[in-house]
Amino acid sequence: MNTAKIPSQDFDAFRAFLEESSGIVLGENKHYLVLSRLGRLMREANIDSLGELVEQMRKPFSRGLKEQVIEAMTTNETFWFRDSFPFDILSQTILPDLASRRVRVPRIWSAACSSGQEAYSISMTMQEFMAGNPGKLGEAEILGTDIAPTVIQEAQAGRYDGLAVARGLSEERKQKYFTQQGLHWVVKDEIKRRVRFTLANLLQSYNPLGRFDVIFCRNVLIYFSTESKRDIIARMARCLNPGGYLFLGSSESITQHSDAFELVRAPRGSVYKLKEDLERGRLAGR
């Protein structure tokens, strides 16, 4: 099957299904992307067309197929300490602020965590802050969530090949926080113990996740519609503790989607901070 053979109604039906189930907004000219990511899955499932795939996914008891498709269409590009500045801000600005406010057990959420590099990078940052500032903060609770079951399993294992650990991770941190097992590197328990991973869809309720002091939602909102962005930001604002922080990707902004945050600038980047003087009723965004 090639892009010329995808009927427009089938492609539109698939786009609608993808947005409905995962929030991902697929561009009108992404036929090749769909085929490159789903071609093998469709061949293995003996599905001949995109229309047939949508039809199969809408049938009862098709959860396994839906999960495979969503996982294939989700971009899982990630590496350690990505862009570096969010972790500098966390260490130099946010954690001291939480310590000054006597937040004893900081809760940090890595949304769309993929295979766990961001969540474990947060844990390493926490480890280094606590070593340099003994007694200032208690053990953090770090939650990593993703919509894809396979990457959550990889994150929980904390086991990475040589290529994966080479992406953004210094040799010093690799030797300090990982144990080599053959051709793989495994995150040490001192880093892993404060991190938990679970499945979560950003379009669904966040209530089971609890409340947080910091949320990392980086390079995620670009895949959602304007309406979904507003909804996600509003609900993240509601699950942040007063004065909580929200990290977005360097090319993302919430200016048009919410008035619940103020921008805090740092030498190498910025982070959004929940406005403490807003009434909770206004945190639904606009």
PDB file of C-alpha atoms in Angstrom:
ATOM      1  CA  MET A   1       0.000   0.000   0.000  1.00  0.00           C
ATOM      2  CA  ASN A   2       1.289   3.492  -0.809  1.00  0.00           C
ATOM      3  CA  THR A   3       0.123   6.991  -0.031  1.00  0.00           C
ATOM      4  CA  ALA A   4      -1.616   7.347  -3.386  1.00  0.00           C
ATOM      5  CA  LYS A   5      -3.869   4.425  -2.479  1.00  0.00           C
ATOM      6  CA  ILE A   6      -5.181   5.820   0.797  1.00  0.00           C
ATOM      7  CA  PRO A   7      -8.737   7.055   0.214  1.00  0.00           C
ATOM      8  CA  SER A   8      -9.255  10.465   1.786  1.00  0.00           C
ATOM      9  CA  GLN A   9     -12.194   9.201   3.834  1.00  0.00           C
ATOM     10  CA  ASP A  10     -10.006   6.465   5.370  1.00  0.00           C
ATOM     11  CA  PHE A  11      -7.256   8.933   6.233  1.00  0.00           C
ATOM     12  CA  ASP A  12      -9.768  11.366   7.756  1.00  0.00           C
ATOM     13  CA  ALA A  13     -11.344   8.544   9.775  1.00  0.00           C
ATOM     14  CA  PHE A  14      -7.937   7.562  11.118  1.00  0.00           C
ATOM     15  CA  ARG A  15      -7.091  11.175  12.008  1.00  0.00           C
ATOM     16  CA  ALA A  16     -10.381  11.464  13.881  1.00  0.00           C
ATOM     17  CA  PHE A  17      -9.780   8.212  15.750  1.00  0.00           C
ATOM     18  CA  LEU A  18      -6.250   9.205  16.738  1.00  0.00           C
ATOM     19  CA  GLU A  19      -7.336  12.582  18.126  1.00  0.00           C
ATOM     20  CA  GLU A  20     -10.323  11.080  19.907  1.00  0.00           C
ATOM     21  CA  SER A  21      -8.287   8.338  21.600  1.00  0.00           C
ATOM     22  CA  SER A  22      -4.970  10.052  22.313  1.00  0.00           C
ATOM     23  CA  GLY A  23      -5.356  13.775  21.601  1.00  0.00           C
ATOM     24  CA  ILE A  24      -2.732  13.673  18.843  1.00  0.00           C
ATOM     25  CA  VAL A  25      -3.633  15.970  15.962  1.00  0.00           C
ATOM     26  CA  LEU A  26      -2.345  14.549  12.685  1.00  0.00           C
ATOM     27  CA  GLY A  27      -1.671  16.956   9.838  1.00  0.00           C
ATOM     28  CA  GLU A  28      -3.483  16.657   6.528  1.00  0.00           C
ATOM     29  CA  ASN A  29      -0.354  15.686   4.609  1.00  0.00           C
ATOM     30  CA  LYS A  30       0.974  12.978   6.913  1.00  0.00           C
ATOM     31  CA  HIS A  31       0.079   9.955   4.786  1.00  0.00           C
ATOM     32  CA  TYR A  32       3.683   8.789   4.550  1.00  0.00           C
ATOM     33  CA  LEU A  33       4.196   9.132   8.311  1.00  0.00           C
ATOM     34  CA  VAL A  34       1.156   6.934   8.959  1.00  0.00           C
ATOM     35  CA  LEU A  35       2.308   4.246   6.571  1.00  0.00           C
ATOM     36  CA  SER A  36       5.906   4.284   7.777  1.00  0.00           C
ATOM     37  CA  ARG A  37       4.816   3.798  11.374  1.00  0.00           C
ATOM     38  CA  LEU A  38       1.899   1.433  10.847  1.00  0.00           C
ATOM     39  CA  GLY A  39       2.937  -0.547   7.772  1.00  0.00           C
ATOM     40  CA  ARG A  40       4.586  -3.415   9.632  1.00  0.00           C
ATOM     41  CA  LEU A  41       1.832  -3.614  12.257  1.00  0.00           C
ATOM     42  CA  MET A  42      -0.837  -3.769   9.558  1.00  0.00           C
ATOM     43  CA  ARG A  43       1.027  -6.482   7.639  1.00  0.00           C
ATOM     44  CA  GLU A  44       1.437  -8.604  10.767  1.00  0.00           C
ATOM     45  CA  ALA A  45      -2.277  -8.194  11.567  1.00  0.00           C
ATOM     46  CA  ASN A  46      -3.286  -8.962   7.960  1.00  0.00           C
ATOM     47  CA  ILE A  47      -4.990  -5.601   7.642  1.00  0.00           C
ATOM     48  CA  ASP A  48      -4.970  -4.317   4.073  1.00  0.00           C
ATOM     49  CA  SER A  49      -6.122  -0.724   4.416  1.00  0.00           C
ATOM     50  CA  LEU A  50      -6.285   2.192   6.822  1.00  0.00           C
ATOM     51  CA  GLY A  51     -10.067   2.044   6.648  1.00  0.00           C
ATOM     52  CA  GLU A  52     -10.044  -1.584   7.747  1.00  0.00           C
ATOM     53  CA  LEU A  53      -7.665  -0.702  10.582  1.00  0.00           C
ATOM     54  CA  VAL A  54     -10.044   1.959  11.920  1.00  0.00           C
ATOM     55  CA  GLU A  55     -12.939  -0.469  11.599  1.00  0.00           C
ATOM     56  CA  GLN A  56     -11.047  -3.116  13.581  1.00  0.00           C
ATOM     57  CA  MET A  57     -10.055  -0.646  16.298  1.00  0.00           C
ATOM     58  CA  ARG A  58     -13.648   0.420  16.837  1.00  0.00           C
ATOM     59  CA  LYS A  59     -14.762  -3.124  17.539  1.00  0.00           C
ATOM     60  CA  PRO A  60     -15.244  -4.361  21.115  1.00  0.00           C
ATOM     61  CA  PHE A  61     -12.238  -6.101  22.664  1.00  0.00           C
ATOM     62  CA  SER A  62      -9.786  -4.308  20.347  1.00  0.00           C
ATOM     63  CA  ARG A  63      -7.822  -2.652  23.146  1.00  0.00           C
ATOM     64  CA  GLY A  64      -4.570  -4.419  22.274  1.00  0.00           C
ATOM     65  CA  LEU A  65      -4.681  -3.210  18.670  1.00  0.00           C
ATOM     66  CA  LYS A  66      -5.567   0.331  19.749  1.00  0.00           C
ATOM     67  CA  GLU A  67      -2.610   0.422  22.129  1.00  0.00           C
ATOM     68  CA  GLN A  68      -0.231  -0.792  19.421  1.00  0.00           C
ATOM     69  CA  VAL A  69      -1.432   1.843  16.973  1.00  0.00           C
ATOM     70  CA  ILE A  70      -1.283   4.708  19.476  1.00  0.00           C
ATOM     71  CA  GLU A  71       2.163   3.619  20.593  1.00  0.00           C
ATOM     72  CA  ALA A  72       3.393   3.461  16.994  1.00  0.00           C
ATOM     73  CA  MET A  73       2.060   6.965  16.293  1.00  0.00           C
ATOM     74  CA  THR A  74       3.466   8.510  19.470  1.00  0.00           C
ATOM     75  CA  THR A  75       6.843  10.181  19.144  1.00  0.00           C
ATOM     76  CA  ASN A  76       9.114   8.734  21.822  1.00  0.00           C
ATOM     77  CA  GLU A  77      12.195  10.852  21.132  1.00  0.00           C
ATOM     78  CA  THR A  78      13.941  11.363  24.449  1.00  0.00           C
ATOM     79  CA  PHE A  79      17.338  11.542  26.079  1.00  0.00           C
ATOM     80  CA  TRP A  80      18.992  12.350  29.394  1.00  0.00           C
ATOM     81  CA  PHE A  81      18.881  15.900  30.774  1.00  0.00           C
ATOM     82  CA  ARG A  82      17.271  17.125  27.549  1.00  0.00           C
ATOM     83  CA  ASP A  83      18.118  20.809  26.933  1.00  0.00           C
ATOM     84  CA  SER A  84      19.835  20.840  30.366  1.00  0.00           C
ATOM     85  CA  PHE A  85      18.333  24.180  31.506  1.00  0.00           C
ATOM     86  CA  PRO A  86      15.135  22.735  33.070  1.00  0.00           C
ATOM     87  CA  PHE A  87      17.274  20.628  35.376  1.00  0.00           C
ATOM     88  CA  ASP A  88      19.475  23.620  36.198  1.00  0.00           C
ATOM     89  CA  ILE A  89      16.356  25.625  37.071  1.00  0.00           C
ATOM     90  CA  LEU A  90      15.035  22.722  39.132  1.00  0.00           C
ATOM     91  CA  SER A  91      18.289  22.502  41.099  1.00  0.00           C
ATOM     92  CA  GLN A  92      19.144  26.183  41.429  1.00  0.00           C
ATOM     93  CA  THR A  93      15.706  27.830  41.717  1.00  0.00           C
ATOM     94  CA  ILE A  94      12.830  25.454  42.360  1.00  0.00           C
ATOM     95  CA  LEU A  95      14.259  23.053  44.933  1.00  0.00           C
ATOM     96  CA  PRO A  96      15.667  25.920  47.067  1.00  0.00           C
ATOM     97  CA  ASP A  97      12.248  27.606  46.848  1.00  0.00           C
ATOM     98  CA  LEU A  98      10.479  24.428  47.958  1.00  0.00           C
ATOM     99  CA  ALA A  99      12.987  24.029  50.785  1.00  0.00           C
ATOM    100  CA  SER A 100      12.390  27.613  51.942  1.00  0.00           C
ATOM    101  CA  ARG A 101       8.662  26.906  51.992  1.00  0.00           C
ATOM    102  CA  ARG A 102       9.307  23.749  53.980  1.00  0.00           C
ATOM    103  CA  VAL A 103       7.863  21.383  51.417  1.00  0.00           C
ATOM    104  CA  ARG A 104       9.174  18.223  53.010  1.00  0.00           C
ATOM    105  CA  VAL A 105       8.265  15.707  50.296  1.00  0.00           C
ATOM    106  CA  PRO A 106       8.254  17.363  46.847  1.00  0.00           C
ATOM    107  CA  ARG A 107       6.084  15.626  44.264  1.00  0.00           C
ATOM    108  CA  ILE A 108       7.212  15.922  40.647  1.00  0.00           C
ATOM    109  CA  TRP A 109       5.347  14.666  37.570  1.00  0.00           C
ATOM    110  CA  SER A 110       7.067  13.778  34.298  1.00  0.00           C
ATOM    111  CA  ALA A 111       4.145  13.735  31.843  1.00  0.00           C
ATOM    112  CA  ALA A 112       4.623  11.769  28.602  1.00  0.00           C
ATOM    113  CA  CYS A 113       7.806  10.346  30.109  1.00  0.00           C
ATOM    114  CA  SER A 114       8.502   7.864  27.295  1.00  0.00           C
ATOM    115  CA  SER A 115      11.127   5.304  28.360  1.00  0.00           C
ATOM    116  CA  GLY A 116      11.988   7.129  31.574  1.00  0.00           C
ATOM    117  CA  GLN A 117      15.042   9.271  30.842  1.00  0.00           C
ATOM    118  CA  GLU A 118      13.402  12.519  31.985  1.00  0.00           C
ATOM    119  CA  ALA A 119      12.057  11.070  35.229  1.00  0.00           C
ATOM    120  CA  TYR A 120      15.406   9.501  36.103  1.00  0.00           C
ATOM    121  CA  SER A 121      17.205  12.747  35.196  1.00  0.00           C
ATOM    122  CA  ILE A 122      14.936  14.511  37.695  1.00  0.00           C
ATOM    123  CA  SER A 123      15.837  11.901  40.305  1.00  0.00           C
ATOM    124  CA  MET A 124      19.566  12.388  39.676  1.00  0.00           C
ATOM    125  CA  THR A 125      19.092  16.147  40.011  1.00  0.00           C
ATOM    126  CA  MET A 126      17.283  15.561  43.281  1.00  0.00           C
ATOM    127  CA  GLN A 127      20.058  13.251  44.481  1.00  0.00           C
ATOM    128  CA  GLU A 128      22.708  15.880  43.784  1.00  0.00           C
ATOM    129  CA  PHE A 129      20.724  18.672  45.439  1.00  0.00           C
ATOM    130  CA  MET A 130      20.180  16.623  48.593  1.00  0.00           C
ATOM    131  CA  ALA A 131      23.867  15.691  48.745  1.00  0.00           C
ATOM    132  CA  GLY A 132      24.840  19.363  48.554  1.00  0.00           C
ATOM    133  CA  ASN A 133      22.067  20.554  50.878  1.00  0.00           C
ATOM    134  CA  PRO A 134      21.606  17.905  53.559  1.00  0.00           C
ATOM    135  CA  GLY A 135      18.397  18.150  55.519  1.00  0.00           C
ATOM    136  CA  LYS A 136      16.847  20.831  53.298  1.00  0.00           C
ATOM    137  CA  LEU A 137      14.343  18.508  51.617  1.00  0.00           C
ATOM    138  CA  GLY A 138      12.983  15.032  52.218  1.00  0.00           C
ATOM    139  CA  GLU A 139      12.855  12.307  49.609  1.00  0.00           C
ATOM    140  CA  ALA A 140      10.954  13.413  46.529  1.00  0.00           C
ATOM    141  CA  GLU A 141       8.194  11.407  44.901  1.00  0.00           C
ATOM    142  CA  ILE A 142       8.609  11.402  41.123  1.00  0.00           C
ATOM    143  CA  LEU A 143       5.851  10.076  38.876  1.00  0.00           C
ATOM    144  CA  GLY A 144       6.405   9.272  35.219  1.00  0.00           C
ATOM    145  CA  THR A 145       3.383   8.692  32.999  1.00  0.00           C
ATOM    146  CA  ASP A 146       2.882   7.791  29.357  1.00  0.00           C
ATOM    147  CA  ILE A 147       0.102   6.496  27.139  1.00  0.00           C
ATOM    148  CA  ALA A 148       2.216   3.669  25.680  1.00  0.00           C
ATOM    149  CA  PRO A 149       2.470   0.412  27.707  1.00  0.00           C
ATOM    150  CA  THR A 150       5.736  -0.737  26.130  1.00  0.00           C
ATOM    151  CA  VAL A 151       7.701   2.409  27.003  1.00  0.00           C
ATOM    152  CA  ILE A 152       6.325   2.358  30.543  1.00  0.00           C
ATOM    153  CA  GLN A 153       7.653  -1.177  30.904  1.00  0.00           C
ATOM    154  CA  GLU A 154      11.051  -0.020  29.628  1.00  0.00           C
ATOM    155  CA  ALA A 155      11.026   2.875  32.085  1.00  0.00           C
ATOM    156  CA  GLN A 156      10.141   0.619  35.001  1.00  0.00           C
ATOM    157  CA  ALA A 157      13.018  -1.700  34.120  1.00  0.00           C
ATOM    158  CA  GLY A 158      15.479   1.220  34.008  1.00  0.00           C
ATOM    159  CA  ARG A 159      17.703  -0.805  31.695  1.00  0.00           C
ATOM    160  CA  TYR A 160      19.301   0.906  28.696  1.00  0.00           C
ATOM    161  CA  ASP A 161      21.732  -0.045  25.954  1.00  0.00           C
ATOM    162  CA  GLY A 162      24.990   1.768  25.274  1.00  0.00           C
ATOM    163  CA  LEU A 163      23.485   4.012  22.612  1.00  0.00           C
ATOM    164  CA  ALA A 164      20.666   5.148  24.915  1.00  0.00           C
ATOM    165  CA  VAL A 165      22.943   6.042  27.829  1.00  0.00           C
ATOM    166  CA  ALA A 166      25.229   7.974  25.490  1.00  0.00           C
ATOM    167  CA  ARG A 167      22.483  10.452  24.633  1.00  0.00           C
ATOM    168  CA  GLY A 168      22.872  13.386  27.020  1.00  0.00           C
ATOM    169  CA  LEU A 169      24.389  11.481  29.925  1.00  0.00           C
ATOM    170  CA  SER A 170      27.870  12.429  31.109  1.00  0.00           C
ATOM    171  CA  GLU A 171      30.423   9.706  31.750  1.00  0.00           C
ATOM    172  CA  GLU A 172      30.587  10.798  35.392  1.00  0.00           C
ATOM    173  CA  ARG A 173      26.849  10.369  35.927  1.00  0.00           C
ATOM    174  CA  LYS A 174      26.796   7.088  34.013  1.00  0.00           C
ATOM    175  CA  GLN A 175      29.454   5.618  36.286  1.00  0.00           C
ATOM    176  CA  LYS A 176      27.873   7.079  39.413  1.00  0.00           C
ATOM    177  CA  TYR A 177      24.213   6.236  38.888  1.00  0.00           C
ATOM    178  CA  PHE A 178      24.242   3.096  36.730  1.00  0.00           C
ATOM    179  CA  THR A 179      25.466  -0.476  37.018  1.00  0.00           C
ATOM    180  CA  GLN A 180      26.780  -2.147  33.882  1.00  0.00           C
ATOM    181  CA  GLN A 181      25.281  -5.522  33.063  1.00  0.00           C
ATOM    182  CA  GLY A 182      26.795  -6.909  29.904  1.00  0.00           C
ATOM    183  CA  LEU A 183      25.931  -4.551  27.053  1.00  0.00           C
ATOM    184  CA  HIS A 184      23.350  -2.685  29.127  1.00  0.00           C
ATOM    185  CA  TRP A 185      23.345  -0.110  31.915  1.00  0.00           C
ATOM    186  CA  VAL A 186      20.830  -0.345  34.779  1.00  0.00           C
ATOM    187  CA  VAL A 187      19.723   2.592  36.935  1.00  0.00           C
ATOM    188  CA  LYS A 188      20.884   2.141  40.524  1.00  0.00           C
ATOM    189  CA  ASP A 189      18.313   1.705  43.280  1.00  0.00           C
ATOM    190  CA  GLU A 190      19.270   5.015  44.917  1.00  0.00           C
ATOM    191  CA  ILE A 191      17.909   6.788  41.805  1.00  0.00           C
ATOM    192  CA  LYS A 192      15.115   4.375  40.984  1.00  0.00           C
ATOM    193  CA  ARG A 193      13.590   4.205  44.477  1.00  0.00           C
ATOM    194  CA  ARG A 194      11.985   7.648  44.309  1.00  0.00           C
ATOM    195  CA  VAL A 195      10.509   7.157  40.814  1.00  0.00           C
ATOM    196  CA  ARG A 196       7.255   5.414  39.943  1.00  0.00           C
ATOM    197  CA  PHE A 197       5.812   4.864  36.455  1.00  0.00           C
ATOM    198  CA  THR A 198       2.227   4.302  35.391  1.00  0.00           C
ATOM    199  CA  LEU A 199       0.000   4.519  32.329  1.00  0.00           C
ATOM    200  CA  ALA A 200      -1.957   7.756  31.886  1.00  0.00           C
ATOM    201  CA  ASN A 201      -3.723   9.511  29.044  1.00  0.00           C
ATOM    202  CA  LEU A 202      -3.435  13.312  29.241  1.00  0.00           C
ATOM    203  CA  LEU A 203      -7.000  13.622  27.966  1.00  0.00           C
ATOM    204  CA  GLN A 204      -8.355  11.741  30.968  1.00  0.00           C
ATOM    205  CA  SER A 205      -8.707  12.633  34.660  1.00  0.00           C
ATOM    206  CA  TYR A 206      -5.588  13.495  36.666  1.00  0.00           C
ATOM    207  CA  ASN A 207      -7.315  12.957  40.013  1.00  0.00           C
ATOM    208  CA  PRO A 208      -5.798   9.475  40.577  1.00  0.00           C
ATOM    209  CA  LEU A 209      -2.315  10.969  40.195  1.00  0.00           C
ATOM    210  CA  GLY A 210      -2.614  13.342  43.167  1.00  0.00           C
ATOM    211  CA  ARG A 211      -1.153  16.818  43.537  1.00  0.00           C
ATOM    212  CA  PHE A 212       2.289  18.049  42.530  1.00  0.00           C
ATOM    213  CA  ASP A 213       4.822  20.780  43.214  1.00  0.00           C
ATOM    214  CA  VAL A 214       6.456  20.535  39.771  1.00  0.00           C
ATOM    215  CA  ILE A 215       5.200  19.242  36.418  1.00  0.00           C
ATOM    216  CA  PHE A 216       7.388  18.522  33.410  1.00  0.00           C
ATOM    217  CA  CYS A 217       5.198  18.505  30.286  1.00  0.00           C
ATOM    218  CA  ARG A 218       7.846  19.186  27.676  1.00  0.00           C
ATOM    219  CA  ASN A 219       7.489  18.873  23.899  1.00  0.00           C
ATOM    220  CA  VAL A 220       4.047  17.332  24.349  1.00  0.00           C
ATOM    221  CA  LEU A 221       1.451  20.041  23.766  1.00  0.00           C
ATOM    222  CA  ILE A 222       2.594  20.566  20.158  1.00  0.00           C
ATOM    223  CA  TYR A 223       0.730  17.375  19.225  1.00  0.00           C
ATOM    224  CA  PHE A 224      -2.639  18.533  20.611  1.00  0.00           C
ATOM    225  CA  SER A 225      -5.387  20.770  19.300  1.00  0.00           C
ATOM    226  CA  THR A 226      -5.849  24.248  20.781  1.00  0.00           C
ATOM    227  CA  GLU A 227      -8.892  23.080  22.719  1.00  0.00           C
ATOM    228  CA  SER A 228      -7.038  20.093  24.159  1.00  0.00           C
ATOM    229  CA  LYS A 229      -4.050  22.267  25.094  1.00  0.00           C
ATOM    230  CA  ARG A 230      -6.297  24.576  27.101  1.00  0.00           C
ATOM    231  CA  ASP A 231      -7.946  21.649  28.831  1.00  0.00           C
ATOM    232  CA  ILE A 232      -4.642  19.959  29.692  1.00  0.00           C
ATOM    233  CA  ILE A 233      -3.077  23.153  31.046  1.00  0.00           C
ATOM    234  CA  ALA A 234      -6.178  23.981  33.081  1.00  0.00           C
ATOM    235  CA  ARG A 235      -6.256  20.554  34.690  1.00  0.00           C
ATOM    236  CA  MET A 236      -2.521  20.629  35.362  1.00  0.00           C
ATOM    237  CA  ALA A 237      -2.989  23.978  37.080  1.00  0.00           C
ATOM    238  CA  ARG A 238      -5.649  22.436  39.300  1.00  0.00           C
ATOM    239  CA  CYS A 239      -3.398  19.555  40.347  1.00  0.00           C
ATOM    240  CA  LEU A 240      -0.449  21.825  41.191  1.00  0.00           C
ATOM    241  CA  ASN A 241       0.050  22.899  44.767  1.00  0.00           C
ATOM    242  CA  PRO A 242       0.060  26.695  45.384  1.00  0.00           C
ATOM    243  CA  GLY A 243       3.214  28.198  43.917  1.00  0.00           C
ATOM    244  CA  GLY A 244       3.839  25.057  41.849  1.00  0.00           C
ATOM    245  CA  TYR A 245       5.884  25.035  38.664  1.00  0.00           C
ATOM    246  CA  LEU A 246       5.211  23.895  35.092  1.00  0.00           C
ATOM    247  CA  PHE A 247       7.922  23.173  32.527  1.00  0.00           C
ATOM    248  CA  LEU A 248       7.039  23.221  28.830  1.00  0.00           C
ATOM    249  CA  GLY A 249       9.231  22.620  25.789  1.00  0.00           C
ATOM    250  CA  SER A 250      11.433  25.480  24.599  1.00  0.00           C
ATOM    251  CA  SER A 251       9.143  26.111  21.616  1.00  0.00           C
ATOM    252  CA  GLU A 252       5.896  25.875  23.601  1.00  0.00           C
ATOM    253  CA  SER A 253       3.940  28.648  25.300  1.00  0.00           C
ATOM    254  CA  ILE A 254       0.751  28.869  27.337  1.00  0.00           C
ATOM    255  CA  THR A 255       0.202  32.595  26.879  1.00  0.00           C
ATOM    256  CA  GLN A 256      -2.871  32.082  24.690  1.00  0.00           C
ATOM    257  CA  HIS A 257      -4.225  29.157  26.675  1.00  0.00           C
ATOM    258  CA  SER A 258      -4.194  30.115  30.377  1.00  0.00           C
ATOM    259  CA  ASP A 259      -3.823  33.042  32.761  1.00  0.00           C
ATOM    260  CA  ALA A 260      -3.087  30.834  35.766  1.00  0.00           C
ATOM    261  CA  PHE A 261       0.699  31.117  35.470  1.00  0.00           C
ATOM    262  CA  GLU A 262       3.430  33.712  35.514  1.00  0.00           C
ATOM    263  CA  LEU A 263       6.666  33.311  33.574  1.00  0.00           C
ATOM    264  CA  VAL A 264       9.812  32.989  35.683  1.00  0.00           C
ATOM    265  CA  ARG A 265      12.973  33.700  33.706  1.00  0.00           C
ATOM    266  CA  ALA A 266      16.354  32.148  34.488  1.00  0.00           C
ATOM    267  CA  PRO A 267      19.751  32.757  32.838  1.00  0.00           C
ATOM    268  CA  ARG A 268      19.376  29.855  30.400  1.00  0.00           C
ATOM    269  CA  GLY A 269      15.628  29.338  30.147  1.00  0.00           C
ATOM    270  CA  SER A 270      12.280  29.831  31.822  1.00  0.00           C
ATOM    271  CA  VAL A 271       9.552  28.039  33.744  1.00  0.00           C
ATOM    272  CA  TYR A 272       5.910  28.826  34.520  1.00  0.00           C
ATOM    273  CA  LYS A 273       4.839  29.333  38.131  1.00  0.00           C
ATOM    274  CA  LEU A 274       1.277  29.034  39.346  1.00  0.00           C
ATOM    275  CA  LYS A 275      -0.059  32.400  40.500  1.00  0.00           C
ATOM    276  CA  GLU A 276      -0.643  32.132  44.201  1.00  0.00           C
ATOM    277  CA  ASP A 277      -3.151  35.002  44.340  1.00  0.00           C
ATOM    278  CA  LEU A 278      -5.630  33.396  41.962  1.00  0.00           C
ATOM    279  CA  GLU A 279      -8.707  31.787  43.369  1.00  0.00           C
ATOM    280  CA  ARG A 280      -8.962  28.092  42.565  1.00  0.00           C
ATOM    281  CA  GLY A 281     -12.118  28.696  40.643  1.00  0.00           C
ATOM    282  CA  ARG A 282     -10.225  30.716  38.044  1.00  0.00           C
ATOM    283  CA  LEU A 283      -7.663  27.995  37.340  1.00  0.00           C
ATOM    284  CA  ALA A 284      -9.803  26.353  34.694  1.00  0.00           C
ATOM    285  CA  GLY A 285      -8.189  28.562  32.021  1.00  0.00           C
ATOM    286  CA  ARG A 286     -10.021  30.212  29.165  1.00  0.00           C
TER     287      ARG A 286
END
